[in-house]
XYZ file of C-alpha atoms in Angstrom:
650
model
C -10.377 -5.198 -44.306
C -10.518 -3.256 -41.144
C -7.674 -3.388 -38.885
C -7.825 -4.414 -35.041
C -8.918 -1.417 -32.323
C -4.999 -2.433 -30.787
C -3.343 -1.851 -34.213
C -5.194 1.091 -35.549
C -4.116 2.300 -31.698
C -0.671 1.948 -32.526
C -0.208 2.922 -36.200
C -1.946 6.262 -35.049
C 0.350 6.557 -31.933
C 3.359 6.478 -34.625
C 1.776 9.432 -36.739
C 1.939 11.649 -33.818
C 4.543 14.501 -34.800
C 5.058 13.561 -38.174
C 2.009 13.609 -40.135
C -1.646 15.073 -39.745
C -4.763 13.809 -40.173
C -8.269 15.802 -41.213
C -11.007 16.504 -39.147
C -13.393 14.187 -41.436
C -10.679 11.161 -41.078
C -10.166 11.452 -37.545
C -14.059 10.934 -37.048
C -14.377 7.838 -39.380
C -12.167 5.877 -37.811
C -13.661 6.348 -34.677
C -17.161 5.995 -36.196
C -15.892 2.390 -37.561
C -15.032 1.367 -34.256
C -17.386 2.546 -31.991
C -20.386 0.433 -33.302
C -18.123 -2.924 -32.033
C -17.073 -1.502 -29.267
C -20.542 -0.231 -27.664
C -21.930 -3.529 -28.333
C -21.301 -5.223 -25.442
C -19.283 -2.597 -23.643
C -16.075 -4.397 -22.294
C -13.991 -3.003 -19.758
C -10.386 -4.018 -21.803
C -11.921 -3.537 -25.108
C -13.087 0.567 -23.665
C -9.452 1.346 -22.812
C -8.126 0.500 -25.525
C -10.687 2.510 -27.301
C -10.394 5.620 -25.671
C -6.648 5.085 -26.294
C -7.525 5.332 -30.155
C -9.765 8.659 -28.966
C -6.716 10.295 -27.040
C -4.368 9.254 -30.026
C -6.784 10.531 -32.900
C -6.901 13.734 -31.585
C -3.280 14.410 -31.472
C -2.649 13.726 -34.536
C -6.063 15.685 -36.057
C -4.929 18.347 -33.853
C -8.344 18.476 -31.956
C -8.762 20.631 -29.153
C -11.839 21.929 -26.931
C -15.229 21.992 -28.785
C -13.235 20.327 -32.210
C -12.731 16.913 -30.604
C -16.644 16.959 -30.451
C -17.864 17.532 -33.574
C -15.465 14.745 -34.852
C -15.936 12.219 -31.621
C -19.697 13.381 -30.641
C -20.527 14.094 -27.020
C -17.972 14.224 -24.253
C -20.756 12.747 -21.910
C -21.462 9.852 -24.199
C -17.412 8.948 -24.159
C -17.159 9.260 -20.335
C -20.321 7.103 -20.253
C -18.950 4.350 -21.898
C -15.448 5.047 -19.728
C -17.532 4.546 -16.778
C -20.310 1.890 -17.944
C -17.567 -0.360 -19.123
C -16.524 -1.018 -15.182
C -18.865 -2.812 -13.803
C -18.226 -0.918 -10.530
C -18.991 1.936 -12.203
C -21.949 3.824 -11.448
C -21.934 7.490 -11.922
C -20.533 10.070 -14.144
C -21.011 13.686 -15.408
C -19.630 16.474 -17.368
C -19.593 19.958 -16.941
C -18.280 23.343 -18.309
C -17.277 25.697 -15.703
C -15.864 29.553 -15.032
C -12.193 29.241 -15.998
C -11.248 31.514 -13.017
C -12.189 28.507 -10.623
C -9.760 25.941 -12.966
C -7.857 23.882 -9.664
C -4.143 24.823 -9.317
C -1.672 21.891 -10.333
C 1.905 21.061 -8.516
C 2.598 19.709 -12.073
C 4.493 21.134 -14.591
C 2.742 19.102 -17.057
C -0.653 20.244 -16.510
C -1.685 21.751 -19.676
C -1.986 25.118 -19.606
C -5.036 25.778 -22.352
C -8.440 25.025 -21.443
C -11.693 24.293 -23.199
C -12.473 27.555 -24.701
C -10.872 30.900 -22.817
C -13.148 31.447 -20.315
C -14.232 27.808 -19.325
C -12.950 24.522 -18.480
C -14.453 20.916 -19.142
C -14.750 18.682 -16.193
C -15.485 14.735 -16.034
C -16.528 13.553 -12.853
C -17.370 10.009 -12.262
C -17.891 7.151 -9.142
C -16.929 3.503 -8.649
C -17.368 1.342 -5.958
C -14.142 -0.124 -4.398
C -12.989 -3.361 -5.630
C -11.369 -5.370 -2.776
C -9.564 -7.785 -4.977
C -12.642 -9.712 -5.332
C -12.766 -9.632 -8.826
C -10.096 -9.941 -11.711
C -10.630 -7.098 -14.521
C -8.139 -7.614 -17.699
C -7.424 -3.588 -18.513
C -5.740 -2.045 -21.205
C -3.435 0.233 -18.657
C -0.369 -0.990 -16.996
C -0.353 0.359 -13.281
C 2.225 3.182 -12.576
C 5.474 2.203 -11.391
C 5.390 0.544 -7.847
C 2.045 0.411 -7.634
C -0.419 -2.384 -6.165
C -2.998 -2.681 -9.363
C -5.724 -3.646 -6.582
C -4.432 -0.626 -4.162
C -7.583 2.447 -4.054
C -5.253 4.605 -5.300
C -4.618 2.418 -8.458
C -8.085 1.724 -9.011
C -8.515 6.034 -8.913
C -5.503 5.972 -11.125
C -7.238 3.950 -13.946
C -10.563 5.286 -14.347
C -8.905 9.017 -14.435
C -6.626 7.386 -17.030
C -9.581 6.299 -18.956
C -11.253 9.223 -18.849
C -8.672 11.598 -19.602
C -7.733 9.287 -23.107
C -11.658 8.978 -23.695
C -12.369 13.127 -23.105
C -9.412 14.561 -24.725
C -11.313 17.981 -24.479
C -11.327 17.252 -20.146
C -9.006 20.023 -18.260
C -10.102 18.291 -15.352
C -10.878 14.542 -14.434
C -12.120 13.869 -10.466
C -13.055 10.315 -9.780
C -14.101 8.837 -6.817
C -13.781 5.419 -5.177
C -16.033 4.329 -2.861
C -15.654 2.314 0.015
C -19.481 1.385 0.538
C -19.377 0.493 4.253
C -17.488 3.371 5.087
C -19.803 6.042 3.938
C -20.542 8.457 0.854
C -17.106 10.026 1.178
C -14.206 8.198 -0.408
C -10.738 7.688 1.405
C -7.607 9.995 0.239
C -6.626 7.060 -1.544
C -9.775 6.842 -3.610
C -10.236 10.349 -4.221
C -8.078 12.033 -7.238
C -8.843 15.493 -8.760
C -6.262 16.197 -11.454
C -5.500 18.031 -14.057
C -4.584 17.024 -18.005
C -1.338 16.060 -17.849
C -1.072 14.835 -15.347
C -1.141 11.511 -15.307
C 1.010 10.878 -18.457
C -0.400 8.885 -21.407
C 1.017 5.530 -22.299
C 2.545 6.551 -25.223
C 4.276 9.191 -23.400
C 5.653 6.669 -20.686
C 7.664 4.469 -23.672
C 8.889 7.230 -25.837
C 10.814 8.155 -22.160
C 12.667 5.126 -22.257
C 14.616 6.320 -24.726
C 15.877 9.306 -22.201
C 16.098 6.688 -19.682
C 18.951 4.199 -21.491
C 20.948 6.995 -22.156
C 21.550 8.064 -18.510
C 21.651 4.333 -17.490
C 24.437 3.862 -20.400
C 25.994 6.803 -18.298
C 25.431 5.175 -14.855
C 27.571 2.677 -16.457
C 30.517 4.183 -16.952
C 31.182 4.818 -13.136
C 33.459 2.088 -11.314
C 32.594 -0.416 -8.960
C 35.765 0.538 -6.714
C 35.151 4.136 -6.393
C 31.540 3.526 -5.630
C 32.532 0.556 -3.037
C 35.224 3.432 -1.663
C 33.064 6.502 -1.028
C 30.309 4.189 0.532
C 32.852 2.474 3.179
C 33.843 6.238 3.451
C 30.351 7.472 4.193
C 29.722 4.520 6.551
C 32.424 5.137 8.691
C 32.152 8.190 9.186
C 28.429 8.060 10.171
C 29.336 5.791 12.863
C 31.606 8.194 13.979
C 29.322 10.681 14.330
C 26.475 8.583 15.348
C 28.988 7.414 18.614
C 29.739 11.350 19.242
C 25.692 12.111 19.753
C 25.353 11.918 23.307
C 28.143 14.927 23.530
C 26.290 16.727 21.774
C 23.162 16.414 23.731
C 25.215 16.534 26.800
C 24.806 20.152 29.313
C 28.798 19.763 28.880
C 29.045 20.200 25.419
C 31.990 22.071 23.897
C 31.292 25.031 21.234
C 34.511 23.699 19.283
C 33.237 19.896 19.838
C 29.746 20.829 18.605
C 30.859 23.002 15.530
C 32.988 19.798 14.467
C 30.353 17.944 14.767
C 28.344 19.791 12.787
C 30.561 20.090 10.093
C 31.106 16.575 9.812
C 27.871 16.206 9.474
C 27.211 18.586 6.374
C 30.485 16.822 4.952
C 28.784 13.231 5.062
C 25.350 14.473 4.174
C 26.877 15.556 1.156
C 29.305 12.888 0.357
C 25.971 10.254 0.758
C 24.279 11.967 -1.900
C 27.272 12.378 -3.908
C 27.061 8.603 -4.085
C 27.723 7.700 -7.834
C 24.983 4.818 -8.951
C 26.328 1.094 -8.869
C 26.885 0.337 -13.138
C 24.786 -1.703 -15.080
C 25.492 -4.648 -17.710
C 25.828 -2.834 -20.809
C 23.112 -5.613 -21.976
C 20.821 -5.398 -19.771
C 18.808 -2.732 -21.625
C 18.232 -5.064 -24.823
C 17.402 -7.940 -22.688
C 14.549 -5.887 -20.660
C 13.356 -4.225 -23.768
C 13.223 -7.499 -25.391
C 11.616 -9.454 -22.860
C 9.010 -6.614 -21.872
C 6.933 -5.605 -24.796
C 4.854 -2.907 -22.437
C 6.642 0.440 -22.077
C 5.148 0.023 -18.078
C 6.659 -3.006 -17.407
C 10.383 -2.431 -19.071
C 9.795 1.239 -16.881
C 8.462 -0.627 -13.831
C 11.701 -3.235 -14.480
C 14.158 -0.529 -15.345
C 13.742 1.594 -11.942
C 13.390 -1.709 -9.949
C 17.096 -2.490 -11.474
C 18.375 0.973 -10.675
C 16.825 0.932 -7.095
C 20.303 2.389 -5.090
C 19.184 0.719 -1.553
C 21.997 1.238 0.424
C 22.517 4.911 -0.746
C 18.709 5.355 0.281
C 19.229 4.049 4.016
C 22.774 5.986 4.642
C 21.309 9.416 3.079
C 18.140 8.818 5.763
C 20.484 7.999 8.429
C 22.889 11.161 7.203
C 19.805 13.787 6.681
C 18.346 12.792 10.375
C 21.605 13.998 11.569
C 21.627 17.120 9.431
C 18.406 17.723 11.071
C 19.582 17.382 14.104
C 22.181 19.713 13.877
C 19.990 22.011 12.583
C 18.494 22.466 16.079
C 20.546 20.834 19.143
C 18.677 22.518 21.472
C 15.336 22.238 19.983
C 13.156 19.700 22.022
C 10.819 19.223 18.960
C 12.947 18.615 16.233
C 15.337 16.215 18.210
C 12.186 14.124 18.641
C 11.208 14.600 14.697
C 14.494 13.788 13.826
C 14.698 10.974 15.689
C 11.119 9.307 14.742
C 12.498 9.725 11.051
C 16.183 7.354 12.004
C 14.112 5.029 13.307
C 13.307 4.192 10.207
C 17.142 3.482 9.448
C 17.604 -0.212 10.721
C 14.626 -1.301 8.592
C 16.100 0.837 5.831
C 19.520 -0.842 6.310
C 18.123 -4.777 6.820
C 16.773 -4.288 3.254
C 19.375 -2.768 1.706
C 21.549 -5.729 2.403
C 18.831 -8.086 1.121
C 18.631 -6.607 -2.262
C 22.378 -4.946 -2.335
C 24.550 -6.604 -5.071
C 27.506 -4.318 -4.428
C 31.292 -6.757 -4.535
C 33.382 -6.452 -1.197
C 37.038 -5.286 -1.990
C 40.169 -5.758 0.708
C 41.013 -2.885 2.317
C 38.069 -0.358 1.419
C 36.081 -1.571 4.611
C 32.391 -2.974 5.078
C 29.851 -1.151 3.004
C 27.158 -1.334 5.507
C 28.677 -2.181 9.074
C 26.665 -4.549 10.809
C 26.897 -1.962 13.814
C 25.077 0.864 11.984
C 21.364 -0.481 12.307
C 22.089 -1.063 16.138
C 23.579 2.215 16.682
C 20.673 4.351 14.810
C 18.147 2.522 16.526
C 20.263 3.683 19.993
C 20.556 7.287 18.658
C 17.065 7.532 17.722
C 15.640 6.688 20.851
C 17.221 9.097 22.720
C 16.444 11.813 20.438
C 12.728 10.962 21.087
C 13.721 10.736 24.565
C 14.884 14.339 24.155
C 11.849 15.736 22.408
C 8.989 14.269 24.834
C 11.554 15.324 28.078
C 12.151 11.583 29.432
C 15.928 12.753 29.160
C 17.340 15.662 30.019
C 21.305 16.967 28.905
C 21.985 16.518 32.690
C 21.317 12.778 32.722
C 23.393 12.266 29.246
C 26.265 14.257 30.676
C 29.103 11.290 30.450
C 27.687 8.837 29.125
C 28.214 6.413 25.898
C 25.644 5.945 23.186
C 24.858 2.959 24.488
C 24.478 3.430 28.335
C 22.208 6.487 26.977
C 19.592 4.310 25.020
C 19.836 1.979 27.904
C 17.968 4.593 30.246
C 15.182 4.816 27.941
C 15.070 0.783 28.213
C 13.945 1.174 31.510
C 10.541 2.962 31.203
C 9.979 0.434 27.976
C 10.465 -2.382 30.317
C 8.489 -0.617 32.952
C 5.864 0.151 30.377
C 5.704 -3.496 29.537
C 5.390 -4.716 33.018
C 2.735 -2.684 33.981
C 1.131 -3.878 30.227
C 1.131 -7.295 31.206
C -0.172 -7.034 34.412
C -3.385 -4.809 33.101
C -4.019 -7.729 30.177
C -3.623 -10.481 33.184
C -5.833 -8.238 35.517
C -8.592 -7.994 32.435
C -8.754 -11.746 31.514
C -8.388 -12.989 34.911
C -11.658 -11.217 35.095
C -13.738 -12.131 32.275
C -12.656 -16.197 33.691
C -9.993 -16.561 31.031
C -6.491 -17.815 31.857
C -3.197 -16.345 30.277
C -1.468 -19.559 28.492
C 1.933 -18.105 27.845
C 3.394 -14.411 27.966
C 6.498 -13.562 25.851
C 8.349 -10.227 25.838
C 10.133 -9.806 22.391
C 12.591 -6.593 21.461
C 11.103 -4.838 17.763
C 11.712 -2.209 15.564
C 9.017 0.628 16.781
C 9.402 3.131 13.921
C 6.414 4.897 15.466
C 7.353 5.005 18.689
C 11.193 4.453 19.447
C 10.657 4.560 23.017
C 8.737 1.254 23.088
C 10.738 -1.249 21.297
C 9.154 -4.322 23.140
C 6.031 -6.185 22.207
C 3.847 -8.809 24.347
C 3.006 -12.147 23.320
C -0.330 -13.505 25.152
C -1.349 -16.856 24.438
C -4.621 -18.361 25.909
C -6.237 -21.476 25.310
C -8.099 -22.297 22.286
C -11.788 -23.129 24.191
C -10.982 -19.377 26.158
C -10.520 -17.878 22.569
C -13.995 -16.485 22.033
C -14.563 -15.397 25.901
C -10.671 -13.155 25.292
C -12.085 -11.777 21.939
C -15.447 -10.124 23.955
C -13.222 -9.030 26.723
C -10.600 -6.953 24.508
C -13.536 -5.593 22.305
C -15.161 -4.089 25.405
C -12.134 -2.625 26.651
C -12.213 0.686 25.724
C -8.980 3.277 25.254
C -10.384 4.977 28.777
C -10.196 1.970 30.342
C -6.613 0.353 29.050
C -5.579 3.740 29.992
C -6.257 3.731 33.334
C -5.111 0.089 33.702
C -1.790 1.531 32.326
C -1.864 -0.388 28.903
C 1.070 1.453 26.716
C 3.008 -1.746 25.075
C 2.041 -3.072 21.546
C 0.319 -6.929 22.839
C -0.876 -9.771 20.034
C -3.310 -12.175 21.805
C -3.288 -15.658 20.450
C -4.355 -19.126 20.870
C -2.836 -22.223 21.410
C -4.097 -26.117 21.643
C -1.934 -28.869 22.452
C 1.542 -27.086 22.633
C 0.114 -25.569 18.630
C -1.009 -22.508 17.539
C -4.247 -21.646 16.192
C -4.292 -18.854 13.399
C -6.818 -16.391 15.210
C -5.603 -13.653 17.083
C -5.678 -9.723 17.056
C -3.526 -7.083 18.163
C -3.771 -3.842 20.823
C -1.151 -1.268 19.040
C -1.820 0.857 22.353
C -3.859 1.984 25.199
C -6.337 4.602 21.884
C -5.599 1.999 19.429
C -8.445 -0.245 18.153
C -8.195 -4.187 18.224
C -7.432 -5.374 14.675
C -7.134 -8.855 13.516
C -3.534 -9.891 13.459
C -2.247 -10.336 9.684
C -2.108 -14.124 8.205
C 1.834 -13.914 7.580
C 3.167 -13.059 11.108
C 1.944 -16.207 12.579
C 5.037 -18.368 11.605
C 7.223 -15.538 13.186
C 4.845 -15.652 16.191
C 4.689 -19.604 16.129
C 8.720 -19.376 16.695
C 8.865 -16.609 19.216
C 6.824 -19.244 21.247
C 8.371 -21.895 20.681
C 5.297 -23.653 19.074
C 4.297 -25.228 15.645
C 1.579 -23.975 13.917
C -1.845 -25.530 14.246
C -3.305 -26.944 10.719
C -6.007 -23.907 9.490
C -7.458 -26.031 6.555
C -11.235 -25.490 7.522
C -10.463 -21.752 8.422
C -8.797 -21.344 5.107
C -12.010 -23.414 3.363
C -14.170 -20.907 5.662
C -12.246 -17.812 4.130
C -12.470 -19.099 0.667
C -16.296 -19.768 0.883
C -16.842 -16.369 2.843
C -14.404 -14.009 0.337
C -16.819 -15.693 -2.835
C -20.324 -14.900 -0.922
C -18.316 -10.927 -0.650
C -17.506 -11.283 -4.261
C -21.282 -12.007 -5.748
C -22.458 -9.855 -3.222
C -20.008 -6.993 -4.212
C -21.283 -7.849 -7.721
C -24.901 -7.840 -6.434
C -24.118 -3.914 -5.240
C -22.347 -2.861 -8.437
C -25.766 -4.007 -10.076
C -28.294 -1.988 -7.567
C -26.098 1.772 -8.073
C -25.901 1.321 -11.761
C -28.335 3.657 -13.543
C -31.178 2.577 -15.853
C -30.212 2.247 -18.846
C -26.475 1.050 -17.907
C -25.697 -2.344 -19.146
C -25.764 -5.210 -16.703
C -23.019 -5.899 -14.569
C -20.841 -8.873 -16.178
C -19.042 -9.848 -13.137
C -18.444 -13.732 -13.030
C -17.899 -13.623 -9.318
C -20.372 -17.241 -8.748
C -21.154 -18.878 -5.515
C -19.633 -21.780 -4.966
C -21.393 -25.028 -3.549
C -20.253 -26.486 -0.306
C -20.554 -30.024 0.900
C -19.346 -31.786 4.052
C -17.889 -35.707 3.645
C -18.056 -38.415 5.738
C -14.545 -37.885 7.419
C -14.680 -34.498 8.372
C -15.247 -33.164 11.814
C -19.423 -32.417 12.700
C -17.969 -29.001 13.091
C -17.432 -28.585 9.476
C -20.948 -29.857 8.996
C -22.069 -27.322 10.991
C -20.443 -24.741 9.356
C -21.802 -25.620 5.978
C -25.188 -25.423 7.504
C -24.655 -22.033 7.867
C -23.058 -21.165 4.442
C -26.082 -22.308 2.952
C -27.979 -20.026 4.614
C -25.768 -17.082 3.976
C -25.125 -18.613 0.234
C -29.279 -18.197 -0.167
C -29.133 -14.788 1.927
C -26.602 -13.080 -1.220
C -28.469 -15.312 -3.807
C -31.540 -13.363 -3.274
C -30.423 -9.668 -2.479
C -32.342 -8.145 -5.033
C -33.104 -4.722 -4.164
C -30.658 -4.904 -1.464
C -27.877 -5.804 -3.299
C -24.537 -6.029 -1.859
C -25.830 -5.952 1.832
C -23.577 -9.065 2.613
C -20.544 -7.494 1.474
C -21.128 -3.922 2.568
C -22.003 -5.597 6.340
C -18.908 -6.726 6.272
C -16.698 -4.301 5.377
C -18.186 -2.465 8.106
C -17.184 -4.026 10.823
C -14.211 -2.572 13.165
C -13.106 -5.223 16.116
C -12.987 -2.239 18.944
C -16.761 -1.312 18.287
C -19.093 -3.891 19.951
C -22.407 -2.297 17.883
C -20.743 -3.740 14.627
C -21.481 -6.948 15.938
C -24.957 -6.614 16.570
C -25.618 -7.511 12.566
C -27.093 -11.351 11.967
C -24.633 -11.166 8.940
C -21.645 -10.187 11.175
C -22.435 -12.939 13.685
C -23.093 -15.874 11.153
C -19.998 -15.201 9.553
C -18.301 -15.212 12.888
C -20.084 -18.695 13.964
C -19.067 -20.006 10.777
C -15.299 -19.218 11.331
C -15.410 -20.235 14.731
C -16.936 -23.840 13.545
C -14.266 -23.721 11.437
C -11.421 -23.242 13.839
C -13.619 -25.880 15.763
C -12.922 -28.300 13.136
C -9.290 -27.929 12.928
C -8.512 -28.175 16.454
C -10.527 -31.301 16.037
C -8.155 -32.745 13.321
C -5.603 -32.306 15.462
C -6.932 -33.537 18.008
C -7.219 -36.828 15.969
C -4.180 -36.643 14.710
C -2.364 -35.998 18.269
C -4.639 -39.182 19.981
C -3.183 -41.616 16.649
């Protein structure tokens, strides 16, 4: 009896440095499972194949022209690789000069190639899955990775690729965003080199190396860990406090040299941080509970994540920066875009930190230390782009400091608010509410307020038009500089649609899903019910899905096997008890439900339409598509506010 592809995987995977297999062997067992696999080709089923490919010729010792005349043609593997996905639609091999073999920053990039004067390449294409459709694959994603990011989706088919072409030197893929043109983003783009991208097998036997140094992470102390952080803390406050000095046209060679030996001190004594132990057991428990070798990795570095020692070495190598250049306008301001990171940094370190509190060593994290990067780091920007000078620090505390780049925030905010007021006074909508709220600006330190504007609901559309035709020239002159969210409210509630200005160049994007609790409270408001808009999204995200499917379908060579995707439209219907609205809106899902359902040729138009369409740019609105799906959405809003409504009047 034959055994399973998964188990012939792994018996072979244990052969590998202990016993060797012929030539003639190697190739029937892949002959006996190729016929299944090919027939139909199977996305999980392929991996696990190629797996079996990558494993066989290890162990047979197969390298360059070899692992073809046991495995046939390298194009006929990377087919398969590809034509498994049903996003999949192009892919190619090719032999090429070795003198024009890409350079690799890793040191695990194999140093052989195909033969000694050429090198094997496998190029292939896939169209960008948006989380539209679930795929069951036979590779864990790398550690800390979305498995629906581009980059992940890159990640995979080069993994594929590389176990199904052992003979490849080099593996490019590409990952196409449709709407956005022939060329991929970064994200979606990946040249690499064998070896680079570790096989699986590779990523478990490294555990191993792992649990020893974690059984010597183990042997520090909590105490002297607790001690040196309080220690490092401390003393970064210290010299956070003793900035302004620094920066100051008074400054003292003796005080400065101090202060810049402190600094190399802490910097040092931060990343001599010993790593917080571990439960002796832990290790058995993960390894028991996590049969992948990705998952125990992914679980392994999640448990020896050292939070805190992350945010005080950031807050520690920003000052080492610093002091690398006191008078140096430009990397005062780089130094202090990179603490503004620290207060984030900090706020999750204390989330996840499990470090015990001992009397007498001192807090761990002082509550002060966020507020007093955040100060620091705005008047290092200040510094860099000239708002301060040394003679207007000259005296002054950290904290009066920062408070003189307050001013031109506030100023910047006024005049903000007044040019969004001015523009929707015009286009005959009123402003609701206005709400001025202090943030963390990692970008942009010197603007650490964000607006609030809240219009009403029946004004929503007319304040949509008038911020898409507002062009960066125009905010500009109307001295737009503060980050604004526009929102809408109805009946004291408020309605999830809104979109944000970042600045005066900055294009209007939709404002995310989450942060409208967070805005709801800044208001003062509860939120409005969204259960049409959320029907709305679910109907319009399965029209993207079969349409998606619809486009994987029209790329696909002849030849290819159909695309299997069991994205399906779903049918809508309206009841007695909801709003004519919703009624209306289902009118028009049926139309675009019939517009996907007979694509054809045109596959995937729906979807690709949509991905297309940026808020700031009025021409992307020009599209039927573009403005039924915005009708429907609006009908659906409609029909909420009309619920509540109901519900307000009973």
């Amino acid at each position: 009896m034959e055994a399973p592809l998964d188990v012939a995987v792994r018996f072979s995977e244990r052969l590998e440095g202990y016993r060797t297999l012929p030539l003639a062997a190697a190739a029937a067992v892949f002959a006996k499972h190729s016929a299944r696999v090919a027939d139909p080709l199977r996305v999980d089923v392929v991996d696990v194949f190629a797996q079996l490919i990558a494993t066989l010729a290890v162990v047979a010792e197969l390298e360059g022209p070899r692992v073809e005349q046991a495995f046939g043609p390298p194009r006929q593997r990377a087919r398969w690789a590809v034509e498994a996905d049903d996003s999949g639609f192009a892919v190619d091999v090719v032999l090429s000069d070795r003198r024009e073999l890409p350079s690799s920053s890793s040191n695990l990039a194999r140093a052989s190639t195909y033969t000694s004067d050429t090198f094997c390449e496998v190029s292939a294409r896939a169209v960008a899955r948006f989380g539209t459709v679930d795929v069951q694959r036979g590779y864990q994603p790398q550690a800390g990775q979305d498995p629906t990011s581009l980059n992940s989706q890159a990640v995979f088919l080069a993994q594929r690729l590389f176990d199904a072409c052992p003979e490849a030197d080099v593996v490019s893929v590409e990952v196409v965003v449709p709407a956005r043109g022939a060329s991929a983003p970064i994200d979606g783009k990946k040249r690499m080199r064998v070896g680079a991208l570790p096989r699986r097998i590779a990523t478990e036997r490294s555990i191993a190396l792992q649990i020893a140094v974690t059984e010597l992470l183990s042997t520090e102390r909590w105490t002297d860990r607790c001690r040196r952080q309080a220690d490092a803390s401390a003393q970064l406050l210290e010299l956070l406090m003793a900035l302004p000095a620094r920066l100051s046209e008074r400054d003292s060679s003796r005080g400065r040299r101090e202060w810049i030996e402190k600094v190399v001190s802490v910097a040092a004594l931060v990343a001599q941080l010993p790593g917080p132990p571990l439960d002796p057991q832990l290790i058995g428990r993960l390894s028991a509970e996590l049969p992948f070798a990705a998952d125990f990795d992914l679980r392994l570095r999640e448990t020896t994540r050292d939070p805190s020692k992350a945010a005080l070495d950031l807050i520690a190598q920003s000052l080492l920066q610093v002091s690398q250049g006191l008078n140096d306008a430009a990397n005062l301001g780089g130094a202090g875009l990179r603490l503004a990171g620290a207060p984030q940094a900090l706020a999750g370190a204390r989330a996840e930190d499990t470090l015990p509190e001992y009397a007498g060593v001192g807090p761990l994290l002082p509550n002060e230390l966020g507020s007093l990067a955040s100060m620091a780091a705005r008047i290092l920007v200040a510094r860099g782009q000239g708002a301060l000078s040394p003679g207007d620090i000259r005296g002054r505390s950290l904290e009066d400091t920062s408070a003189l780049t307050l001013t031109s925030a506030v100023s910047a905010a006024d005049g903000s608010l007044a040019a969004v007021e001015q523009r929707l006074t015009e286009s005959g909508v009123e402003v609701f509410a206005s709400s001025v709220q202090e943030i963390l600006n990692p970008t942009d330190p010197l603007l650490p307020l964000e607006l609030i504007i809240a219009v009403d609901a029946s004004a929503w559309a007319a304040t949509e038009e008038s911020l898409r035709s507002w062009g960066p020239s125009a905010r500009e002159e109307a001295c737009f500089q503060t980050r604004t969210r526009f929102v809408a409210m109805h009946l004291g509630r408020l309605v999830q649609v809104g979109a944000v200005l970042d600045d005066a160049e900055g294009p209007l994007r939709d404002i995310d899903p989450t942060d409208y609790p967070d805005i709801a409270r800044r208001l003062g408001a509860l939120l409005a019910p969204s259960v049409f808009q959320e029907r709305a999204d679910n109907l319009i995200g399965s029209l993207i899905s079969a349409s998606s499917a619809n486009g994987w379908s029209r790329r696909r060579p002849d030849g290819w096997r159909g695309v299997q995707s069991t994205a399906r439209i779903p049918s809508a219907e309206s009841i007695d008890d909801d709003p004519q609205a919703w009624a209306d809106a289902i009118v028009i899902y049926r139309e675009l439900e019939s517009l996907v359902a007979s694509e054809g040729d045109d596959g995937g138009t729906f979807a690709e339409v949509l991905a297309g369409v940026d808020l700031s740019i009025a021409d992307t609105f020009a599209s039927p598509i573009v403005q039924a799906v915005g009708h429907l959405r609006a009908l659906a809003i409609e029909a909420d506010l009309h619920s509540l409504s109901a519900d307000d009047a009973s």
